[in-house]
Short mmCIF file of C-alpha atoms in Angstrom, two decimals:
data_model
loop_
_atom_site.label_atom_id
_atom_site.label_comp_id
_atom_site.label_asym_id
_atom_site.label_seq_id
_atom_site.Cartn_x
_atom_site.Cartn_y
_atom_site.Cartn_z
CA MET A 1 40.05 30.73 -31.54
CA ARG A 2 43.38 32.45 -31.88
CA SER A 3 43.79 34.46 -35.04
CA THR A 4 47.24 34.49 -36.64
CA ARG A 5 48.87 37.34 -38.41
CA THR A 6 52.17 37.37 -40.24
CA VAL A 7 54.52 40.23 -39.44
CA LYS A 8 56.98 41.15 -42.09
CA PHE A 9 60.33 42.35 -40.74
CA VAL A 10 61.97 45.02 -42.84
CA ASN A 11 65.46 44.25 -44.09
CA THR A 12 67.60 47.08 -42.78
CA LYS A 13 71.01 46.34 -44.22
CA THR A 14 73.02 49.52 -44.23
CA THR A 15 76.39 50.28 -45.67
CA THR A 16 79.27 50.32 -43.23
CA THR A 17 80.94 53.67 -42.66
CA THR A 18 84.25 54.34 -41.11
CA THR A 19 83.30 57.45 -39.23
CA THR A 20 82.64 57.34 -35.50
CA THR A 21 79.70 59.72 -35.81
CA ASN A 22 77.66 57.39 -37.98
CA ASN A 23 78.46 54.48 -35.67
CA ASN A 24 77.09 56.39 -32.67
CA ASP A 25 74.00 57.51 -34.55
CA SER A 26 73.12 53.89 -35.30
CA ARG A 27 72.80 53.15 -31.58
CA VAL A 28 69.88 54.27 -29.40
CA VAL A 29 69.46 54.27 -25.62
CA LEU A 30 66.00 53.60 -24.16
CA ASN A 31 65.26 54.29 -20.49
CA VAL A 32 62.12 52.33 -19.59
CA GLY A 33 60.97 52.67 -16.00
CA GLY A 34 64.49 53.47 -14.80
CA MET A 35 66.13 50.56 -16.62
CA ARG A 36 68.35 51.44 -19.58
CA PHE A 37 68.29 49.41 -22.78
CA GLU A 38 70.61 49.89 -25.72
CA THR A 39 70.07 48.62 -29.22
CA GLN A 40 70.57 49.50 -32.88
CA ARG A 41 68.22 51.82 -34.71
CA ALA A 42 68.14 49.28 -37.50
CA THR A 43 66.65 46.78 -35.04
CA LEU A 44 63.78 49.14 -34.20
CA LYS A 45 63.07 49.67 -37.90
CA LYS A 46 62.22 46.01 -38.34
CA LEU A 47 58.63 46.65 -37.21
CA PRO A 48 57.26 49.65 -39.09
CA ALA A 49 54.23 51.56 -37.78
CA THR A 50 55.20 50.92 -34.16
CA ARG A 51 56.18 53.45 -31.52
CA LEU A 52 59.85 52.52 -31.41
CA SER A 53 60.21 52.71 -35.18
CA LYS A 54 59.38 56.45 -35.12
CA LEU A 55 61.91 57.73 -32.58
CA THR A 56 63.18 61.24 -33.29
CA PRO A 57 64.95 63.83 -31.07
CA GLN A 58 61.91 66.12 -31.44
CA LEU A 59 59.78 63.86 -29.21
CA SER A 60 58.93 65.07 -25.72
CA PHE A 61 60.42 62.03 -23.99
CA TYR A 62 63.87 62.54 -25.52
CA ASP A 63 66.57 63.80 -23.14
CA PRO A 64 69.32 65.59 -25.12
CA VAL A 65 71.62 65.76 -22.10
CA LEU A 66 71.69 62.01 -21.49
CA ASN A 67 71.03 61.25 -25.15
CA GLU A 68 68.26 58.78 -24.32
CA TYR A 69 64.52 58.30 -24.65
CA PHE A 70 62.61 57.93 -21.41
CA PHE A 71 59.38 55.89 -21.18
CA ASP A 72 57.53 55.53 -17.90
CA ARG A 73 56.46 51.97 -18.66
CA HIS A 74 57.01 48.46 -17.28
CA PRO A 75 60.66 47.43 -17.87
CA GLY A 76 60.00 43.69 -17.48
CA VAL A 77 57.50 43.63 -20.33
CA PHE A 78 59.70 45.90 -22.44
CA SER A 79 62.56 43.41 -22.30
CA GLN A 80 60.32 40.87 -24.06
CA ILE A 81 59.14 43.51 -26.55
CA LEU A 82 62.70 44.52 -27.38
CA ASN A 83 63.56 40.85 -27.80
CA TYR A 84 60.65 40.66 -30.26
CA TYR A 85 62.34 43.33 -32.37
CA ARG A 86 65.59 41.39 -32.27
CA THR A 87 64.38 37.82 -32.87
CA GLY A 88 60.87 38.17 -34.28
CA LYS A 89 59.40 36.02 -31.47
CA LEU A 90 57.16 37.52 -28.78
CA HIS A 91 57.07 35.62 -25.50
CA TYR A 92 54.84 36.27 -22.50
CA PRO A 93 56.57 37.07 -19.18
CA THR A 94 55.00 34.95 -16.46
CA ASN A 95 55.73 37.50 -13.71
CA VAL A 96 53.13 40.03 -14.95
CA CYS A 97 49.36 39.97 -15.21
CA GLY A 98 47.68 39.45 -18.57
CA PRO A 99 45.85 42.83 -18.74
CA LEU A 100 49.10 44.64 -17.92
CA PHE A 101 50.85 42.82 -20.76
CA GLU A 102 48.03 43.76 -23.14
CA ASP A 103 48.23 47.42 -22.10
CA GLU A 104 51.96 47.44 -22.76
CA LEU A 105 51.50 45.84 -26.17
CA LEU A 106 48.87 48.43 -27.02
CA TYR A 107 51.18 51.26 -25.96
CA TRP A 108 54.10 50.01 -28.05
CA GLY A 109 51.83 49.35 -31.04
CA ILE A 110 52.15 45.55 -31.16
CA GLN A 111 49.29 43.16 -31.80
CA ARG A 112 48.56 40.64 -29.03
CA GLU A 113 48.07 37.91 -31.64
CA GLU A 114 51.85 37.90 -32.16
CA VAL A 115 52.41 35.99 -28.90
CA GLU A 116 54.14 32.68 -29.55
CA PRO A 117 52.05 29.46 -29.36
CA CYS A 118 54.13 28.18 -26.43
CA CYS A 119 52.97 31.14 -24.31
CA TRP A 120 49.44 31.53 -25.68
CA MET A 121 47.64 29.36 -23.11
CA THR A 122 49.39 31.05 -20.19
CA TYR A 123 48.80 34.49 -21.67
CA THR A 124 45.06 33.98 -22.31
CA LYS A 125 44.40 32.53 -18.86
CA HIS A 126 43.48 35.97 -17.54
CA ARG A 127 40.55 36.15 -19.97
CA SER A 128 38.81 33.21 -18.30
CA THR A 129 39.48 34.92 -14.98
CA GLN A 130 37.86 38.10 -16.22
CA GLU A 131 34.84 36.13 -17.46
CA THR A 132 34.56 34.49 -14.04
CA LEU A 133 34.67 37.86 -12.29
CA GLN A 134 32.04 39.27 -14.64
CA THR A 135 29.81 36.28 -13.88
CA LEU A 136 30.22 36.82 -10.15
CA ASP A 137 29.38 40.50 -10.61
CA SER A 138 26.19 39.61 -12.48
CA LEU A 139 25.11 37.31 -9.64
CA GLU A 140 25.46 40.18 -7.12
CA LEU A 141 26.70 37.76 -4.48
CA GLU A 142 28.47 40.50 -2.54
CA THR A 143 25.52 42.88 -2.58
CA VAL A 144 24.16 42.93 0.96
CA ARG A 145 22.15 46.11 0.61
CA SER A 146 21.69 48.09 -2.58
CA THR A 147 22.20 51.81 -2.40
CA THR A 148 19.45 54.26 -3.19
CA ASN A 149 21.03 55.13 -6.53
CA ASP A 150 21.25 51.44 -7.47
CA LEU A 151 17.58 50.97 -6.62
CA ILE A 152 16.59 54.01 -8.66
CA LYS A 153 18.44 52.57 -11.65
CA LYS A 154 16.90 49.13 -11.10
CA PHE A 155 13.40 50.59 -11.04
CA ASP A 156 14.25 52.90 -13.98
CA TRP A 157 13.30 56.07 -12.11
CA GLU A 158 16.24 58.29 -13.12
CA ASN A 159 13.93 60.57 -15.12
CA ASP A 160 11.21 60.76 -12.49
CA PHE A 161 9.79 64.29 -12.43
CA HIS A 162 9.44 64.41 -8.65
CA LEU A 163 13.02 63.19 -8.22
CA ILE A 164 14.40 65.81 -10.60
CA THR A 165 12.46 68.73 -9.13
CA SER A 166 12.55 67.98 -5.40
CA GLY A 167 15.52 65.61 -5.12
CA HIS A 168 13.58 62.69 -3.64
CA LEU A 169 11.00 60.15 -4.77
CA PRO A 170 7.31 60.12 -3.86
CA ILE A 171 6.31 58.25 -0.73
CA TYR A 172 4.64 55.33 -2.54
CA LYS A 173 7.76 54.70 -4.63
CA ARG A 174 9.99 54.78 -1.57
CA ILE A 175 7.69 52.29 0.14
CA ARG A 176 7.86 50.10 -2.95
CA MET A 177 11.67 50.08 -2.83
CA ILE A 178 11.68 49.28 0.88
CA ILE A 179 9.30 46.33 0.45
CA TRP A 180 11.33 45.05 -2.50
CA GLN A 181 14.51 45.13 -0.42
CA LEU A 182 12.84 43.29 2.46
CA PHE A 183 11.87 40.34 0.26
CA GLU A 184 14.64 40.28 -2.39
CA GLU A 185 17.69 41.21 -0.28
CA PRO A 186 17.44 39.01 2.81
CA ARG A 187 20.71 40.32 4.30
CA SER A 188 19.95 44.00 3.86
CA SER A 189 18.45 44.60 7.35
CA THR A 190 17.27 42.88 10.50
CA THR A 191 13.66 43.00 9.30
CA ALA A 192 14.68 41.38 6.00
CA LYS A 193 16.48 38.60 7.90
CA ILE A 194 13.35 37.98 9.99
CA ILE A 195 11.18 37.79 6.86
CA ALA A 196 13.66 35.40 5.24
CA PHE A 197 13.67 33.25 8.37
CA ILE A 198 9.86 33.13 8.39
CA SER A 199 9.84 32.14 4.71
CA ILE A 200 12.34 29.34 5.37
CA ILE A 201 10.25 28.06 8.28
CA PHE A 202 7.10 27.93 6.15
CA ILE A 203 8.93 26.19 3.29
CA LEU A 204 10.39 23.51 5.55
CA LEU A 205 7.08 23.13 7.40
CA SER A 206 5.16 22.70 4.13
CA ILE A 207 7.58 20.07 2.80
CA THR A 208 7.65 18.22 6.13
CA THR A 209 3.85 18.15 6.23
CA PHE A 210 3.70 16.91 2.64
CA VAL A 211 6.03 14.02 3.55
CA LEU A 212 4.50 13.08 6.93
CA ARG A 213 0.92 12.97 5.74
CA THR A 214 1.80 10.03 3.47
CA LEU A 215 2.60 7.84 6.49
CA SER A 216 -0.05 5.29 7.32
CA ILE A 217 -0.12 6.22 11.03
CA PHE A 218 -1.57 9.63 10.14
CA GLU A 219 -4.19 8.32 7.71
CA ILE A 220 -7.91 8.01 8.47
CA THR A 221 -9.18 4.77 7.04
CA GLU A 222 -12.58 4.97 5.32
CA TYR A 223 -14.89 2.05 4.75
CA ASP A 224 -17.77 1.67 2.33
CA PHE A 225 -20.62 -0.70 3.18
CA VAL A 226 -21.68 -2.98 0.40
CA TYR A 227 -24.44 -5.60 0.31
CA VAL A 228 -23.21 -9.16 0.04
CA TYR A 229 -25.53 -12.10 -0.72
CA ILE A 230 -25.32 -14.78 1.90
CA ASP A 231 -27.81 -17.00 0.17
CA ASP A 232 -30.46 -16.53 -2.47
CA ASN A 233 -32.74 -14.45 -0.29
CA THR A 234 -30.48 -12.98 2.40
CA THR A 235 -28.02 -10.08 2.14
CA GLU A 236 -26.03 -8.20 4.69
CA GLN A 237 -23.83 -5.10 4.75
CA THR A 238 -20.11 -5.74 4.76
CA PRO A 239 -17.51 -2.97 5.31
CA VAL A 240 -14.95 -2.66 2.52
CA GLN A 241 -11.93 -0.36 2.80
CA ASN A 242 -11.94 2.47 0.27
CA THR A 243 -8.49 2.63 -1.25
CA GLN A 244 -9.34 5.48 -3.64
CA ARG A 245 -9.64 8.16 -0.95
CA ARG A 246 -6.89 8.92 1.54
CA ASN A 247 -7.78 11.30 4.34
CA THR A 248 -5.42 12.47 7.04
CA ILE A 249 -5.88 14.15 10.38
CA SER A 250 -7.15 17.72 10.24
CA GLY A 251 -4.00 19.19 11.80
CA PHE A 252 -2.12 18.81 8.54
CA ASP A 253 -4.78 20.81 6.72
CA VAL A 254 -4.39 23.68 9.20
CA ILE A 255 -0.63 23.73 8.68
CA GLU A 256 -1.04 23.60 4.89
CA TRP A 257 -3.46 26.50 4.98
CA ALA A 258 -1.11 28.59 7.12
CA CYS A 259 1.88 27.87 4.85
CA ASN A 260 0.07 28.50 1.58
CA SER A 261 -1.52 31.67 2.93
CA TRP A 262 1.98 33.00 3.53
CA PHE A 263 3.12 31.86 0.09
CA ILE A 264 0.21 33.55 -1.70
CA PHE A 265 0.75 36.74 0.30
CA GLU A 266 4.46 36.71 -0.49
CA ILE A 267 4.17 36.09 -4.22
CA ILE A 268 1.44 38.71 -4.70
CA LEU A 269 3.38 41.33 -2.76
CA ARG A 270 6.62 40.55 -4.61
CA PHE A 271 4.80 40.80 -7.94
CA VAL A 272 3.30 44.18 -7.03
CA VAL A 273 6.64 45.75 -6.02
CA ALA A 274 8.77 44.03 -8.70
CA PRO A 275 10.83 46.47 -10.83
CA SER A 276 10.04 44.47 -13.98
CA LYS A 277 6.89 42.38 -14.21
CA ARG A 278 8.25 40.56 -17.26
CA VAL A 279 11.43 39.46 -15.46
CA PHE A 280 9.35 38.38 -12.49
CA CYS A 281 7.02 36.28 -14.63
CA VAL A 282 9.79 34.45 -16.49
CA SER A 283 11.60 33.43 -13.30
CA ILE A 284 11.55 29.65 -12.79
CA LEU A 285 11.53 29.99 -8.99
CA ASN A 286 8.46 32.21 -9.15
CA TRP A 287 6.69 29.68 -11.38
CA ILE A 288 7.50 26.89 -8.91
CA ASP A 289 6.11 28.99 -6.08
CA PHE A 290 2.99 29.86 -8.07
CA LEU A 291 2.24 26.31 -9.24
CA GLY A 292 2.77 24.85 -5.79
CA THR A 293 0.33 27.33 -4.26
CA PHE A 294 -2.15 27.05 -7.14
CA LEU A 295 -2.31 23.25 -6.95
CA PHE A 296 -3.03 23.39 -3.22
CA PHE A 297 -6.05 25.67 -3.67
CA PHE A 298 -7.11 23.78 -6.80
CA THR A 299 -7.18 20.41 -5.04
CA TYR A 300 -8.92 21.90 -2.02
CA VAL A 301 -11.74 23.37 -4.13
CA LEU A 302 -11.97 20.18 -6.19
CA TYR A 303 -12.35 17.88 -3.22
CA ASN A 304 -14.27 20.04 -0.77
CA VAL A 305 -16.43 22.23 -3.00
CA PHE A 306 -17.15 19.98 -5.98
CA ASN A 307 -16.85 16.76 -3.89
CA TYR A 308 -14.59 15.04 -6.39
CA THR A 309 -14.41 11.31 -5.67
CA GLY A 310 -11.82 10.27 -8.23
CA HIS A 311 -8.34 8.91 -7.69
CA TYR A 312 -6.16 11.03 -5.44
CA ALA A 313 -2.76 9.80 -6.61
CA SER A 314 -2.79 11.65 -9.93
CA LEU A 315 -3.33 15.03 -8.26
CA ASP A 316 -0.92 14.17 -5.45
CA LEU A 317 1.73 13.57 -8.10
CA LEU A 318 1.29 17.12 -9.38
CA SER A 319 1.44 18.42 -5.83
CA THR A 320 5.03 17.18 -5.49
CA ILE A 321 6.11 20.41 -7.15
CA ARG A 322 5.86 22.07 -3.75
CA VAL A 323 9.04 20.18 -2.77
CA ALA A 324 10.84 22.24 -5.43
CA ARG A 325 10.33 25.28 -3.21
CA MET A 326 13.63 24.27 -1.64
CA PHE A 327 15.26 25.95 -4.63
CA LYS A 328 14.16 29.29 -3.18
CA LEU A 329 16.85 28.82 -0.55
CA ILE A 330 19.40 29.38 -3.32
CA ASN A 331 18.90 33.14 -3.00
CA LEU A 332 19.84 33.02 0.67
CA HIS A 333 23.40 31.69 0.34
CA PRO A 334 26.13 32.59 -2.18
CA ARG A 335 27.51 29.03 -2.37
CA LEU A 336 24.15 27.69 -3.54
CA LYS A 337 24.08 30.28 -6.32
CA ILE A 338 27.55 29.18 -7.38
CA ILE A 339 26.36 25.56 -7.71
CA THR A 340 23.52 26.51 -10.04
CA THR A 341 25.81 28.85 -11.99
CA THR A 342 28.37 26.06 -12.40
CA ILE A 343 25.71 23.71 -13.77
CA THR A 344 24.51 26.43 -16.15
CA TYR A 345 27.99 27.12 -17.51
CA SER A 346 28.65 23.37 -17.80
CA SER A 347 25.44 22.76 -19.73
CA THR A 348 27.27 22.30 -23.04
CA LEU A 349 29.53 19.65 -21.58
CA LEU A 350 26.68 17.95 -19.74
CA ASN A 351 24.50 17.90 -22.86
CA LEU A 352 27.33 16.31 -24.81
CA SER A 353 27.76 13.67 -22.10
CA ILE A 354 24.02 12.92 -22.13
CA PHE A 355 24.10 12.57 -25.92
CA PHE A 356 26.96 10.05 -25.82
CA CYS A 357 25.30 8.24 -22.92
CA ILE A 358 22.07 7.81 -24.91
CA LEU A 359 24.07 6.71 -27.96
CA VAL A 360 25.95 4.06 -25.98
CA ILE A 361 22.69 2.86 -24.36
CA LEU A 362 21.04 2.36 -27.77
CA ILE A 363 24.06 0.60 -29.26
CA ALA A 364 24.63 -1.60 -26.21
CA GLY A 365 20.93 -2.43 -25.86
CA SER A 366 20.60 -3.51 -29.48
CA SER A 367 23.82 -5.52 -29.30
CA LEU A 368 22.74 -7.30 -26.11
CA TYR A 369 19.44 -8.28 -27.69
CA TYR A 370 20.98 -9.79 -30.81
CA VAL A 371 23.85 -11.47 -28.93
CA GLU A 372 21.40 -13.16 -26.57
CA ARG A 373 19.16 -14.08 -29.47
CA LEU A 374 22.00 -15.73 -31.40
CA SER A 375 23.41 -17.58 -28.39
CA ASN A 376 20.40 -19.09 -26.64
CA PRO A 377 17.07 -17.57 -27.69
CA SER A 378 14.94 -19.95 -25.61
CA ASP A 379 16.59 -19.13 -22.29
CA SER A 380 17.13 -15.41 -22.94
CA GLN A 381 15.43 -12.83 -20.72
CA ILE A 382 15.95 -10.11 -23.35
CA ILE A 383 12.97 -10.70 -25.59
CA SER A 384 13.07 -7.32 -27.37
CA VAL A 385 15.36 -4.39 -28.03
CA ILE A 386 13.47 -2.46 -25.36
CA ASP A 387 14.59 -5.01 -22.77
CA GLY A 388 18.15 -4.68 -24.06
CA VAL A 389 18.01 -0.90 -23.78
CA TRP A 390 16.66 -1.20 -20.23
CA LEU A 391 19.50 -3.57 -19.32
CA ALA A 392 22.06 -1.22 -20.89
CA LEU A 393 20.57 1.75 -19.02
CA THR A 394 20.75 0.04 -15.62
CA THR A 395 24.26 -1.18 -16.42
CA ILE A 396 25.70 2.15 -17.59
CA THR A 397 24.21 4.03 -14.66
CA THR A 398 25.52 1.25 -12.32
CA LEU A 399 22.04 0.70 -10.84
CA GLY A 400 21.88 -3.01 -11.61
CA PHE A 401 18.32 -3.91 -10.61
CA GLY A 402 18.86 -7.51 -11.65
CA ASP A 403 15.41 -7.99 -13.15
CA ILE A 404 16.95 -8.68 -16.58
CA VAL A 405 20.37 -10.30 -16.92
CA PRO A 406 22.30 -11.78 -19.86
CA LYS A 407 22.57 -15.57 -19.89
CA SER A 408 25.19 -16.22 -22.57
CA LEU A 409 28.93 -15.75 -22.22
CA LEU A 410 29.07 -13.15 -24.99
CA GLY A 411 26.20 -11.28 -23.36
CA MET A 412 28.07 -11.18 -20.04
CA ILE A 413 31.24 -9.91 -21.72
CA LEU A 414 29.28 -7.26 -23.60
CA GLY A 415 27.61 -6.23 -20.33
CA ALA A 416 31.01 -5.80 -18.68
CA ILE A 417 32.23 -3.67 -21.59
CA THR A 418 29.05 -1.59 -21.34
CA THR A 419 29.78 -0.99 -17.65
CA ILE A 420 33.27 0.29 -18.44
CA PHE A 421 31.95 2.68 -21.08
CA GLY A 422 29.27 3.88 -18.68
CA VAL A 423 31.81 4.70 -15.98
CA LEU A 424 33.94 6.62 -18.47
CA ILE A 425 31.04 8.60 -19.95
CA ILE A 426 29.54 9.53 -16.58
CA ASP A 427 32.75 10.19 -14.63
CA LEU A 428 34.87 12.03 -17.19
CA PRO A 429 32.86 15.32 -17.18
CA MET A 430 32.74 15.48 -13.37
CA PRO A 431 36.33 16.75 -12.81
CA ILE A 432 35.68 19.58 -15.28
CA VAL A 433 32.49 20.56 -13.46
CA ASN A 434 34.30 20.36 -10.11
CA GLU A 435 37.12 22.51 -11.44
CA MET A 436 34.64 25.12 -12.64
CA PHE A 437 32.91 25.17 -9.25
CA ASP A 438 36.26 25.46 -7.49
CA ASN A 439 37.18 28.33 -9.83
CA PHE A 440 34.01 30.25 -8.97
CA ASN A 441 34.40 29.50 -5.27
CA ARG A 442 38.06 30.60 -5.09
CA HIS A 443 37.32 33.88 -6.87
CA LEU A 444 34.35 34.51 -4.60
CA LEU A 445 36.51 34.02 -1.49
CA ALA A 446 39.18 36.31 -2.96
CA ARG A 447 36.60 38.98 -3.79
CA GLN A 448 35.24 38.89 -0.26
CA GLN A 449 38.69 39.69 1.16
CA LEU A 450 39.21 42.72 -1.08
CA PRO A 451 38.44 46.19 0.29
CA LYS A 452 35.09 47.58 -0.77
CA GLN A 453 36.57 50.90 -1.92
CA ARG A 454 39.94 51.63 -3.44
CA ARG A 455 41.93 54.77 -3.93
CA ARG A 456 41.45 56.32 -7.32
CA ILE A 457 44.54 57.14 -9.35
CA THR A 458 44.32 60.10 -11.70
CA PRO A 459 45.75 59.57 -15.19
CA ALA A 460 49.23 60.92 -15.77
CA VAL A 461 49.68 64.07 -17.85
CA ILE A 462 51.98 63.61 -20.83
CA PRO A 463 54.61 66.36 -20.81
CA ARG A 464 55.07 68.48 -23.88
CA LYS A 465 58.30 69.22 -25.59
CA ILE A 466 59.55 72.68 -24.38
CA LYS A 467 62.07 74.40 -26.59
CA PRO A 468 64.90 76.18 -24.72
CA PHE A 469 64.93 79.98 -24.92
CA VAL A 470 67.61 81.25 -27.32
CA PRO A 471 68.00 85.09 -27.46
CA SER A 472 68.25 86.74 -30.84
CA ASN A 473 71.44 88.47 -32.03
CA GLY A 474 70.00 91.90 -31.39
CA HIS A 475 69.21 91.17 -27.77
CA ALA A 476 72.59 89.58 -27.29
CA HIS A 477 74.31 92.72 -28.63
CA GLN A 478 72.40 94.95 -26.30
CA HIS A 479 73.25 92.73 -23.37
CA HIS A 480 76.96 92.85 -24.02
CA SER A 481 76.93 96.55 -24.55
#
């Protein structure tokens, strides 16, 4: 939120004199970046405690020959600042960048909150850009291979005794950094790319196997023989298909074992070489990887060691978490990271949309129930508020299963209105999310085109005021003699 501050301009009415000297002293010439500005001293006194209100000939940037003050600053911004002294209104020049404008205001001693409301949105646009750039920096999307110094800081080994005394780390720590780079920075080397490719193959193979083994053509049908009475004294065995157990061909088990062996090897090795065990343990992707691997071994031991004969579907439902391993591919491409970052930064807006969506569903569901009940209760398919909420949910989300429909005219009209509200609630936040994604994507493309290293500019040295040498009377007498 913008904070406002009132600036009080000093009334500088002066008495008019008839002498030419006083008239010239009331005018001041300012040379800013090679462009000369001329104004009244009384104008500069309107804003006390600023740089221009304290101009004296004793300052180092005063030129007595040209009778002007020289400032090596931006002349375009200064024209707006000088206009602020004259009119009391500070406008933002659109031909300069926001940080440059702020630096100029800081130099001249003017608060940035004094910018006029008409220019405030344009002026503060650079702050959102800076936040976007800081977010991209935190994601490390451009980091292909971390330097040795970056790795030492990441592992918190700056104060390592061996590093301080000999200049290099012990062998086991160097091996730990190398292994970490191979698994966490897939673009850092050819070996890291090969490991990333192997990991992708195992992830896709595991998910494909999980999907294919549910097809009936790969299932092995099991039958249980039960005794059936033919008559009072005769029984015979009759095969009955066992629908509780679903076995597949053994080839899928071999593939699952190979994939999960790689996953367990990868997660253990990454945990051992992780710079921070706490950060590793709180990562959602690591939890997905761990649970997917754990459930595989858990179900295998349960069925093959303890010979569990219960229902398979409940455990198979938990095993679907292995499909979430696809999220691990996010670390392999910058655009995928941008998508997740966009959703994270849009969480406030999305949560608000979900809240209003639930509110509309409850209101519409209750209204549909009572409208149908008042119109034709005998023919109504909405027999409870729960049915009305279900109808409102399928209507707002535009699913429209058709299992429950309104029968009365008022119910149909209310259903149409509910559809319109659903479209508005669901579609309105999407352009904002798309704009945020486009903002991240455009800045990422611009950052990739910038040079990796730039020339450093040393700060300018402020010159000091040098007094001209004036010989004393005694020396002057000796010189003339």
